[in-house]
Short mmCIF file of C-alpha atoms in Angstrom, two decimals:
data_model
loop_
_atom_site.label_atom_id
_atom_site.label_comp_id
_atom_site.label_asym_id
_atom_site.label_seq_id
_atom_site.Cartn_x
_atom_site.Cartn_y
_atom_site.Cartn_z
CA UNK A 20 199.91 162.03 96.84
CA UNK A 21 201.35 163.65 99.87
CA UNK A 22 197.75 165.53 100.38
CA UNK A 23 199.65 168.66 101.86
CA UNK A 24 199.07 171.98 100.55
CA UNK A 25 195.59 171.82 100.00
CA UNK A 26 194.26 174.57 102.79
CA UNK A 27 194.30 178.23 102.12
CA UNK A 28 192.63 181.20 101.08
CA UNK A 29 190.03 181.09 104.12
CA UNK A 30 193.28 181.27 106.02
CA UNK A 31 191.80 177.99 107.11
CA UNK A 32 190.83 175.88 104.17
CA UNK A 33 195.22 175.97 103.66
CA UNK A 34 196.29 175.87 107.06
CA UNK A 35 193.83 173.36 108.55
CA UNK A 36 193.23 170.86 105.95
CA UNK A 37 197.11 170.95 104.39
CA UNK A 38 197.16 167.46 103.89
CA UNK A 39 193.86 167.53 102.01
CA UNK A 40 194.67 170.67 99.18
CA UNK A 41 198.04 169.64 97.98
CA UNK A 42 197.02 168.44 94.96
CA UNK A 43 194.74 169.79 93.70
CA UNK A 44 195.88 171.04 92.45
CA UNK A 45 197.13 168.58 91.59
CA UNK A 46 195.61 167.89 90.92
CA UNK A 47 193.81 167.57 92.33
CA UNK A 48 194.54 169.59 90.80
CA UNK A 49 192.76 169.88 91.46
CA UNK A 50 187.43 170.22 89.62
CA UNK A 51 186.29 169.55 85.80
CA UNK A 52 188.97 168.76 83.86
CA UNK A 53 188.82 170.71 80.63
CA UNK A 54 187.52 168.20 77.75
CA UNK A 55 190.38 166.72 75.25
CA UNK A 56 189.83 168.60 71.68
CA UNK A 57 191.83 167.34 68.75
CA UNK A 58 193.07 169.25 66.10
CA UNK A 59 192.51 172.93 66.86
CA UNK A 60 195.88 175.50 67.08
CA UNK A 61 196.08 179.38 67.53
CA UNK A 62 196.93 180.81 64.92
CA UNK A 63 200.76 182.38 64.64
CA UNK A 64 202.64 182.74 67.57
CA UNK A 65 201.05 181.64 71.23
CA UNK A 66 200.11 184.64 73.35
CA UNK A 67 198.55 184.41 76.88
CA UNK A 68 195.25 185.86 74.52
CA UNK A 69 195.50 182.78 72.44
CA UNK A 70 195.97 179.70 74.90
CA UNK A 71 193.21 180.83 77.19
CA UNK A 72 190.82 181.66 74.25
CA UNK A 73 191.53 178.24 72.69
CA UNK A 74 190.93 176.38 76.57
CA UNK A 75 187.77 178.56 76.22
CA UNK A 76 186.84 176.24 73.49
CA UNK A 77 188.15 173.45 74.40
CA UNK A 78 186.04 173.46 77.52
CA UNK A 79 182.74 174.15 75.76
CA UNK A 80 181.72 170.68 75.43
CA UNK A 81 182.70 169.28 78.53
CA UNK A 82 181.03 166.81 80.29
CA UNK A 83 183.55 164.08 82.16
CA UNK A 84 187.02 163.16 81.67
CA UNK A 85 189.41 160.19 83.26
CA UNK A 86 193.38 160.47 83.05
CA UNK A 87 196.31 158.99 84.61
CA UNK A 88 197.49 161.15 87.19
CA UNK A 89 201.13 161.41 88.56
CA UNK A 90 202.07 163.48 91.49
CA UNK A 91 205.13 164.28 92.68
CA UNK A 92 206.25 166.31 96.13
CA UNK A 93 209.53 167.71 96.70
CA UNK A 94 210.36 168.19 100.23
CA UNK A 95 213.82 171.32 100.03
CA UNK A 96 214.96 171.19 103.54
CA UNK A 97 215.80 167.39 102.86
CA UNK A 98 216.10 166.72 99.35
CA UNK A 99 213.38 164.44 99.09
CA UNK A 100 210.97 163.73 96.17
CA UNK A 101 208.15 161.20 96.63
CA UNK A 102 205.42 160.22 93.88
CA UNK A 103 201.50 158.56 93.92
CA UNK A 104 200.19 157.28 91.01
CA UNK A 105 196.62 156.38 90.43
CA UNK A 106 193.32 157.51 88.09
CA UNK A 107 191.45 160.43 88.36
CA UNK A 108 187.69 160.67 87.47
CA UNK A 109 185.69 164.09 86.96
CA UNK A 110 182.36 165.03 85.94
CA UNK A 111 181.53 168.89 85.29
CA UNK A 112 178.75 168.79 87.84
CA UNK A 113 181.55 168.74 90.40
CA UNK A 114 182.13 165.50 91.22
CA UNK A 115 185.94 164.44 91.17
CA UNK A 116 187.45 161.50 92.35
CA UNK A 117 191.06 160.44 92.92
CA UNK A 118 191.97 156.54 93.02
CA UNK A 119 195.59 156.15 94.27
CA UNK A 120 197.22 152.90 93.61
CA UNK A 121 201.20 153.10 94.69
CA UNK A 122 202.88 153.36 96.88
CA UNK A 123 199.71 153.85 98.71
CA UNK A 124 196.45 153.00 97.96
CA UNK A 125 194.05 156.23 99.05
CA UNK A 126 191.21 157.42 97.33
CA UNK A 127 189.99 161.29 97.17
CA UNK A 128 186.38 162.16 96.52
CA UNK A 129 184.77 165.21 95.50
CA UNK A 130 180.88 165.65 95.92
CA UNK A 131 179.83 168.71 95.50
CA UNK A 132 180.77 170.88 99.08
CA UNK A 133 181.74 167.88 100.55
CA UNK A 134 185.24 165.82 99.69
CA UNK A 135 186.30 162.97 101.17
CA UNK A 136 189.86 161.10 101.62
CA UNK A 137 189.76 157.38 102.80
CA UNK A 138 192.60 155.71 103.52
CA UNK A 139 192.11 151.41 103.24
CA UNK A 140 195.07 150.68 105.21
CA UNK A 141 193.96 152.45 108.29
CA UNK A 142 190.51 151.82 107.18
CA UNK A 143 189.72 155.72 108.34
CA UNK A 144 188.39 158.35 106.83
CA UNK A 145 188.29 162.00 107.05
CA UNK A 146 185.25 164.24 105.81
CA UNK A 147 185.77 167.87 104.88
CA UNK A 148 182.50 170.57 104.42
CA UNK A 149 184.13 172.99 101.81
CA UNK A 150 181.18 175.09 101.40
CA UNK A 151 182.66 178.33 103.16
CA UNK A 152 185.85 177.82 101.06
CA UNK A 153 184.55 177.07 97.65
CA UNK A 154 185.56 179.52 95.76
CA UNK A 155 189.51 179.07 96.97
CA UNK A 156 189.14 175.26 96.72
CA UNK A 157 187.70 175.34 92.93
CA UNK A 158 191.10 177.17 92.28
CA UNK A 159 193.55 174.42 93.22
CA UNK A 160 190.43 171.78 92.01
CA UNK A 161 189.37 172.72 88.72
CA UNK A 162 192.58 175.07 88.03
CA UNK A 163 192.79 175.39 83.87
CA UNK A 164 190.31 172.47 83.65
CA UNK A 165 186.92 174.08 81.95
CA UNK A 166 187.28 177.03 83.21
CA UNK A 167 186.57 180.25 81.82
CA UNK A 168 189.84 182.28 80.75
CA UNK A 169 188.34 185.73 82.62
CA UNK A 170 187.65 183.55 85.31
CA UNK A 171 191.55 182.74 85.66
CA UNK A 172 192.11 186.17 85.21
CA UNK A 173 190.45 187.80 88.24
CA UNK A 174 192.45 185.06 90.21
CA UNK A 175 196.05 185.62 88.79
CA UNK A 176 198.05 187.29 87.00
CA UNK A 177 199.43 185.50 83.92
CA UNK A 178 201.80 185.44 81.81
CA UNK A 179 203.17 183.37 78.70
CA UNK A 180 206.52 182.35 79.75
CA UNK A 181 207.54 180.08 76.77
CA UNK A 182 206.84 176.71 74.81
CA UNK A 183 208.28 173.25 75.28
CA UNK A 184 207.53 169.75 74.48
CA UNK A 185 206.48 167.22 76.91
CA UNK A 186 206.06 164.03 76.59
CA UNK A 187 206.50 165.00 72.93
CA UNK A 188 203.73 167.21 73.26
CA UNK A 189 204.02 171.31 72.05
CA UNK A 190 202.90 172.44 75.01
CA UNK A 191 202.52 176.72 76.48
CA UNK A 192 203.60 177.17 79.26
CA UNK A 193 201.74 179.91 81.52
CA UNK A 194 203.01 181.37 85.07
CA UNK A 195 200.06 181.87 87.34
CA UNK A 196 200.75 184.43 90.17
CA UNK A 197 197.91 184.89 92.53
CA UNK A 198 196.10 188.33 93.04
CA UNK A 199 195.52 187.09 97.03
CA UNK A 200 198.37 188.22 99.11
CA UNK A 201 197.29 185.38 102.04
CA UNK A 202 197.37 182.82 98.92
CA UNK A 203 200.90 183.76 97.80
CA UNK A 204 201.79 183.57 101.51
CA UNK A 205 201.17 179.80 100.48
CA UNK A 206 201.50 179.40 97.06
CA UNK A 207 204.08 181.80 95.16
CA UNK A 208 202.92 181.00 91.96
CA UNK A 209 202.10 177.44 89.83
CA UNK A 210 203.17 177.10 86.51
CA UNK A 211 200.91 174.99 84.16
CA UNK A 212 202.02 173.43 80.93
CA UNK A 213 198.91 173.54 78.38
CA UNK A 214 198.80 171.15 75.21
CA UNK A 215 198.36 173.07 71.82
CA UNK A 216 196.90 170.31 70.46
CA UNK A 217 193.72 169.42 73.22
CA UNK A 218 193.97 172.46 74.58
CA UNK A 219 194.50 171.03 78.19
CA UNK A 220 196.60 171.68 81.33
CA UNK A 221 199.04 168.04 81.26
CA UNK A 222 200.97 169.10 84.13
CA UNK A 223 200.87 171.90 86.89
CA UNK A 224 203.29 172.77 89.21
CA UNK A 225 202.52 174.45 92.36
CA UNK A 226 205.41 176.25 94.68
CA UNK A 227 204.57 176.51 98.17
CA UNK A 228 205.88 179.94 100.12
CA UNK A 229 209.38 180.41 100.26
CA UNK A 230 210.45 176.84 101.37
CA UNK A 231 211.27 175.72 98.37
CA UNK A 232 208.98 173.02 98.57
CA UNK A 233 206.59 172.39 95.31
CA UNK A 234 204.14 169.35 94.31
CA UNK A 235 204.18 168.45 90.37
CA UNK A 236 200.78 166.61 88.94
CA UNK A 237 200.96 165.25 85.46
CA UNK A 238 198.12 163.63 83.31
CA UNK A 239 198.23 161.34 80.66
CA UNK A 240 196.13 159.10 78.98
CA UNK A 241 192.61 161.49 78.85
CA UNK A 242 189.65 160.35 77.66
CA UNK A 243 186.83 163.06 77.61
CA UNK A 244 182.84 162.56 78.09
CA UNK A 245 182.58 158.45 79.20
CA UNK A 246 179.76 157.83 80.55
CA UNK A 247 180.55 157.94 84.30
CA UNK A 248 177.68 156.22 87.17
CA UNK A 249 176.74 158.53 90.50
CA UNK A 250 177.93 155.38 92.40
CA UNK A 251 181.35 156.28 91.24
CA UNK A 252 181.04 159.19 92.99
CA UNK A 253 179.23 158.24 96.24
CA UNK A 254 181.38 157.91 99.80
CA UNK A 255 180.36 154.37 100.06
CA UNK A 256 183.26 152.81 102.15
CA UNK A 257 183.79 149.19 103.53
CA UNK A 258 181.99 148.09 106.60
CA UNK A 259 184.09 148.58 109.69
CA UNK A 260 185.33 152.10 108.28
CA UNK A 261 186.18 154.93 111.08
CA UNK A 262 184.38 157.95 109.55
CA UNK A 263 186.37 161.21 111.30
CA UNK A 264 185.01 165.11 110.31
CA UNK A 265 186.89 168.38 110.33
CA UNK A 266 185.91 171.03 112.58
CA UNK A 267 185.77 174.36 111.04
#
């Protein structure tokens, strides 16, 4: 993942770290991943009412998650699109970590305020304190995944712009605009494709300003509530490794 678009809100957090809040959205989206429940549909016709109240639920029960994750940037002012694939891991004390695999291996960690991305090939990493900017890096990070629907609400303003299937999924399809003038100056709006059937975000797309550019994450293959160890979560790199931290 292209880990560019990631630093906002502060006015820092977006600017400084833009290599570090792309996905979260995507991804990382981007930090608990709302829990996979089978079955359960609104009744009647979807409304913006009825897809947040049934995350609602889907989210009460929460406690880890692993998917695939996909994540795809598109570059406007040269017409390019570049993907990472890899595994994400999230618990719902917020702890979140990203392994990517291709092209690039690079691995994104989430411990509470502090989030980490190491990069094996130039055996470096870079440490980020994201206590100041918590509450605008929990919306990229944990954006439709167990959160509250009112909590979405004071953030954006949404709307219910249709249904469609993906991946052969019935899917909603809601159009997130955010309240934060500075934050639109980065992100316009995302659009996040919600599974009627678990109740889930499986793909988010996130427009940045008015370049044209956006970054796509997609997850597949969720499991909910595995039993997940701290070490997964612990910055415990290779000997050797250069260990570089942002300035605020």
């Amino acid at each position: 993942m292209h880990i560019e678009a990631w630093t906002l809100a502060t006015g820092v957090l977006l600017k400084r770290a833009k290599n570090w809040f792309t996905f979260a959205a995507c991804t990382v989206l981007i930090c608990c991943l709302a829990p996979a429940v089978s079955g359960g549909q609104a009744s009647g016709k979807a409304t913006v009412e009825s897809v947040l109240g049934m995350m609602d639920k889907s989210a009460e029960d929460f406690k880890s998650l692993t998917a695939d994750i996909e994540h795809i940037k598109y570059t406007a002012v040269v017409k390019d699109t570049s993907t990472e694939t890899g595994q994400i891991y999230v618990r719902k004390d917020e702890k979140l970590r990203i392994d990517f695999k291709t092209p690039d291996q690079r691995t994104i960690l989430r411990n509470g305020d502090n989030l980490y991305i190491y990069t094996p090939k130039i055996n470096s990493v870079m440490e980020y304190n994201i206590g100041k900017n918590r509450a605008m890096a929990d919306q990229y990070l944990a954006l439709g995944f167990g959160k509250k629907g009112e909590n979405l609400r004071k953030t954006y303003q949404i709307t219910l712009v249709g249904e469609e299937d993906v991946d052969g999924q019935k899917t909603a399809i809601l159009d997130l605009v955010p309240n934060s003038e500075e934050v639109r100056k980065e992100i316009t709006k995302i659009e996040m494709w919600v599974d009627e059937q678990k109740w889930l975000p499986v793909q988010q797309k996130f427009f940045e300003g008015s370049s044209g550019d956006y970054f796509l994450s997609r997850y597949k293959n969720m499991l909910k509530n595995l039993k997940m160890a701290d070490s997964r979560f612990k910055p415990d790199w290779p000997k050797g490794t250069k260990v570089d931290k942002a300035r605020d």
